[in-house]
GROMACS .gro file of C-alpha atoms in nm:
model
  193
    1UNK     CA    1   9.764   8.870  12.842
    2UNK     CA    2  10.108   9.020  12.879
    3UNK     CA    3  10.322   8.783  12.676
    4UNK     CA    4  10.189   8.617  12.364
    5UNK     CA    5  10.265   8.247  12.333
    6UNK     CA    6  10.145   7.972  12.105
    7UNK     CA    7   9.926   7.852  12.393
    8UNK     CA    8   9.770   8.195  12.453
    9UNK     CA    9   9.704   8.241  12.081
   10UNK     CA   10   9.545   7.896  12.070
   11UNK     CA   11   9.316   7.991  12.358
   12UNK     CA   12   9.212   8.310  12.176
   13UNK     CA   13   9.121   8.107  11.867
   14UNK     CA   14   8.902   7.886  12.086
   15UNK     CA   15   8.747   8.178  12.275
   16UNK     CA   16   8.652   8.381  11.966
   17UNK     CA   17   8.612   8.097  11.715
   18UNK     CA   18   8.255   8.172  11.610
   19UNK     CA   19   8.305   8.547  11.566
   20UNK     CA   20   8.637   8.498  11.390
   21UNK     CA   21   8.481   8.254  11.146
   22UNK     CA   22   8.214   8.513  11.052
   23UNK     CA   23   8.470   8.789  11.005
   24UNK     CA   24   8.699   8.562  10.805
   25UNK     CA   25   8.411   8.468  10.574
   26UNK     CA   26   8.308   8.833  10.539
   27UNK     CA   27   8.664   8.941  10.458
   28UNK     CA   28   8.720   8.664  10.204
   29UNK     CA   29   8.393   8.748  10.029
   30UNK     CA   30   8.480   9.119  10.034
   31UNK     CA   31   8.819   9.044   9.877
   32UNK     CA   32   8.661   8.817   9.616
   33UNK     CA   33   8.409   9.090   9.522
   34UNK     CA   34   8.679   9.358   9.496
   35UNK     CA   35   8.893   9.149   9.263
   36UNK     CA   36   9.216   9.324   9.168
   37UNK     CA   37   9.099   9.651   9.325
   38UNK     CA   38   9.225   9.530   9.664
   39UNK     CA   39   9.514   9.317   9.778
   40UNK     CA   40   9.531   9.157  10.121
   41UNK     CA   41   9.845   9.301  10.278
   42UNK     CA   42   9.834   9.080  10.589
   43UNK     CA   43   9.843   8.704  10.560
   44UNK     CA   44   9.565   8.506  10.729
   45UNK     CA   45   9.762   8.447  11.050
   46UNK     CA   46   9.855   8.810  11.100
   47UNK     CA   47   9.506   8.936  11.016
   48UNK     CA   48   9.341   8.685  11.247
   49UNK     CA   49   9.589   8.748  11.528
   50UNK     CA   50   9.530   9.123  11.499
   51UNK     CA   51   9.155   9.065  11.526
   52UNK     CA   52   9.195   8.830  11.823
   53UNK     CA   53   9.427   9.065  12.015
   54UNK     CA   54   9.192   9.360  11.972
   55UNK     CA   55   8.901   9.142  12.083
   56UNK     CA   56   9.089   9.026  12.392
   57UNK     CA   57   9.239   9.361  12.497
   58UNK     CA   58   8.917   9.555  12.423
   59UNK     CA   59   9.097   9.887  12.366
   60UNK     CA   60   8.886  10.202  12.356
   61UNK     CA   61   9.131  10.366  12.115
   62UNK     CA   62   9.327  10.191  11.842
   63UNK     CA   63   9.583  10.370  11.624
   64UNK     CA   64   9.672  10.240  11.279
   65UNK     CA   65   9.967  10.394  11.095
   66UNK     CA   66   9.949  10.292  10.730
   67UNK     CA   67   9.624  10.181  10.569
   68UNK     CA   68   9.693  10.142  10.197
   69UNK     CA   69   9.362   9.998  10.067
   70UNK     CA   70   9.218   9.911  10.406
   71UNK     CA   71   9.270   9.539  10.460
   72UNK     CA   72   9.412   9.583  10.811
   73UNK     CA   73   9.168   9.869  10.873
   74UNK     CA   74   8.874   9.638  10.810
   75UNK     CA   75   9.013   9.367  11.039
   76UNK     CA   76   9.060   9.624  11.316
   77UNK     CA   77   8.712   9.772  11.262
   78UNK     CA   78   8.553   9.427  11.267
   79UNK     CA   79   8.717   9.358  11.603
   80UNK     CA   80   8.593   9.688  11.746
   81UNK     CA   81   8.243   9.622  11.608
   82UNK     CA   82   8.238   9.275  11.764
   83UNK     CA   83   8.363   9.421  12.094
   84UNK     CA   84   8.074   9.667  12.083
   85UNK     CA   85   8.312   9.949  12.179
   86UNK     CA   86   8.623  10.132  12.065
   87UNK     CA   87   8.738  10.376  11.800
   88UNK     CA   88   9.004  10.343  11.530
   89UNK     CA   89   9.231  10.636  11.436
   90UNK     CA   90   9.403  10.569  11.103
   91UNK     CA   91   9.680  10.768  10.934
   92UNK     CA   92   9.813  10.741  10.579
   93UNK     CA   93   9.954  10.964  10.307
   94UNK     CA   94   9.702  10.826  10.057
   95UNK     CA   95   9.326  10.799  10.101
   96UNK     CA   96   9.262  10.476   9.906
   97UNK     CA   97   9.119  10.332  10.225
   98UNK     CA   98   8.818  10.566  10.233
   99UNK     CA   99   8.692  10.414   9.908
  100UNK     CA  100   8.740  10.059  10.035
  101UNK     CA  101   8.597  10.043  10.385
  102UNK     CA  102   8.219   9.989  10.392
  103UNK     CA  103   8.029  10.274  10.560
  104UNK     CA  104   7.838  10.041  10.794
  105UNK     CA  105   8.167   9.905  10.926
  106UNK     CA  106   8.329  10.244  10.982
  107UNK     CA  107   8.025  10.438  11.107
  108UNK     CA  108   8.086  10.605  11.443
  109UNK     CA  109   8.403  10.404  11.506
  110UNK     CA  110   8.664  10.539  11.263
  111UNK     CA  111   8.862  10.859  11.210
  112UNK     CA  112   9.091  10.872  10.907
  113UNK     CA  113   9.362  11.137  10.875
  114UNK     CA  114   9.518  11.183  10.533
  115UNK     CA  115   9.874  11.306  10.560
  116UNK     CA  116  10.217  11.217  10.685
  117UNK     CA  117  10.180  11.091  11.042
  118UNK     CA  118  10.509  11.262  11.123
  119UNK     CA  119  10.327  11.591  11.074
  120UNK     CA  120  10.014  11.466  11.256
  121UNK     CA  121  10.172  11.294  11.557
  122UNK     CA  122   9.984  11.518  11.802
  123UNK     CA  123   9.658  11.363  11.674
  124UNK     CA  124   9.758  11.023  11.814
  125UNK     CA  125   9.551  10.978  12.132
  126UNK     CA  126   9.764  10.970  12.448
  127UNK     CA  127   9.542  10.693  12.584
  128UNK     CA  128   9.585  10.461  12.284
  129UNK     CA  129   9.509  10.103  12.385
  130UNK     CA  130   9.642   9.923  12.077
  131UNK     CA  131   9.892  10.034  11.812
  132UNK     CA  132   9.918   9.887  11.461
  133UNK     CA  133  10.204  10.000  11.235
  134UNK     CA  134  10.226   9.911  10.865
  135UNK     CA  135  10.372  10.207  10.680
  136UNK     CA  136  10.718  10.302  10.555
  137UNK     CA  137  10.932   9.996  10.625
  138UNK     CA  138  11.261  10.183  10.626
  139UNK     CA  139  11.498  10.215  10.921
  140UNK     CA  140  11.459  10.594  10.935
  141UNK     CA  141  11.081  10.569  10.985
  142UNK     CA  142  11.126  10.298  11.249
  143UNK     CA  143  11.361  10.526  11.442
  144UNK     CA  144  11.105  10.805  11.409
  145UNK     CA  145  10.812  10.608  11.552
  146UNK     CA  146  11.023  10.460  11.832
  147UNK     CA  147  11.125  10.812  11.933
  148UNK     CA  148  10.794  10.990  11.866
  149UNK     CA  149  10.501  10.748  11.879
  150UNK     CA  150  10.605  10.497  12.145
  151UNK     CA  151  10.648  10.771  12.410
  152UNK     CA  152  10.299  10.913  12.326
  153UNK     CA  153  10.114  10.593  12.414
  154UNK     CA  154  10.101  10.428  12.756
  155UNK     CA  155  10.393  10.201  12.839
  156UNK     CA  156  10.303   9.840  12.764
  157UNK     CA  157  10.048   9.924  12.491
  158UNK     CA  158  10.002   9.613  12.276
  159UNK     CA  159  10.167   9.691  11.942
  160UNK     CA  160  10.175   9.512  11.608
  161UNK     CA  161  10.436   9.598  11.346
  162UNK     CA  162  10.385   9.446  11.002
  163UNK     CA  163  10.674   9.321  10.785
  164UNK     CA  164  10.942   9.296  11.053
  165UNK     CA  165  11.071   8.958  10.941
  166UNK     CA  166  11.148   8.843  10.589
  167UNK     CA  167  11.233   8.480  10.625
  168UNK     CA  168  11.404   8.384  10.950
  169UNK     CA  169  11.527   8.734  11.040
  170UNK     CA  170  11.484   9.100  10.972
  171UNK     CA  171  11.665   9.244  10.671
  172UNK     CA  172  11.972   9.450  10.758
  173UNK     CA  173  11.921   9.828  10.762
  174UNK     CA  174  11.542   9.788  10.762
  175UNK     CA  175  11.255   9.870  10.993
  176UNK     CA  176  11.271   9.511  11.111
  177UNK     CA  177  11.636   9.542  11.212
  178UNK     CA  178  11.566   9.862  11.403
  179UNK     CA  179  11.260   9.731  11.587
  180UNK     CA  180  11.415   9.395  11.681
  181UNK     CA  181  11.721   9.576  11.816
  182UNK     CA  182  11.493   9.808  12.020
  183UNK     CA  183  11.294   9.511  12.153
  184UNK     CA  184  11.613   9.335  12.264
  185UNK     CA  185  11.761   9.649  12.422
  186UNK     CA  186  11.439   9.712  12.615
  187UNK     CA  187  11.388   9.343  12.702
  188UNK     CA  188  11.043   9.345  12.543
  189UNK     CA  189  10.918   8.997  12.452
  190UNK     CA  190  10.756   8.958  12.111
  191UNK     CA  191  10.567   8.703  11.908
  192UNK     CA  192  10.560   8.647  11.533
  193UNK     CA  193  10.334   8.404  11.349
   0.00000   0.00000   0.00000
């Protein structure tokens, strides 16, 4: 799947319907049990789409930049678990995530690095198969990862960037404005739910 379309997303929902339903139920129950100790940072569409893309692409190495309390981390780990293969490398300046993610979900498939990814960029695997970015949403950080992370991973690596659009377009002088300009300049198609 090179270009994501409504039709291709629809086919992924059909293909992984049963597994997705189980993960969705697990995640909703987990959130309910945690109460105010965890907030879902991805809406249902983005979380489900992330899960479905990792299932379909079956990457051996996934990189997540920005974990906060682990909502996206758990969706990524569930996809890797259901694939029966793959490892997640997560980076964040806080370690809230390590207290959130259940041990049985992270066992043997997760490496967390506490610290500023800008100081840890060499720890990003060169053979990353999926990239998920949800960290500093400023323009400066977007310029940094375009210049430093994108060249480290293979060209064409499926990449998700959270919070690009706020309403119909990206906010001026934001990460979203920088990334949409880069996508247009490089003629890279994108999809947003």
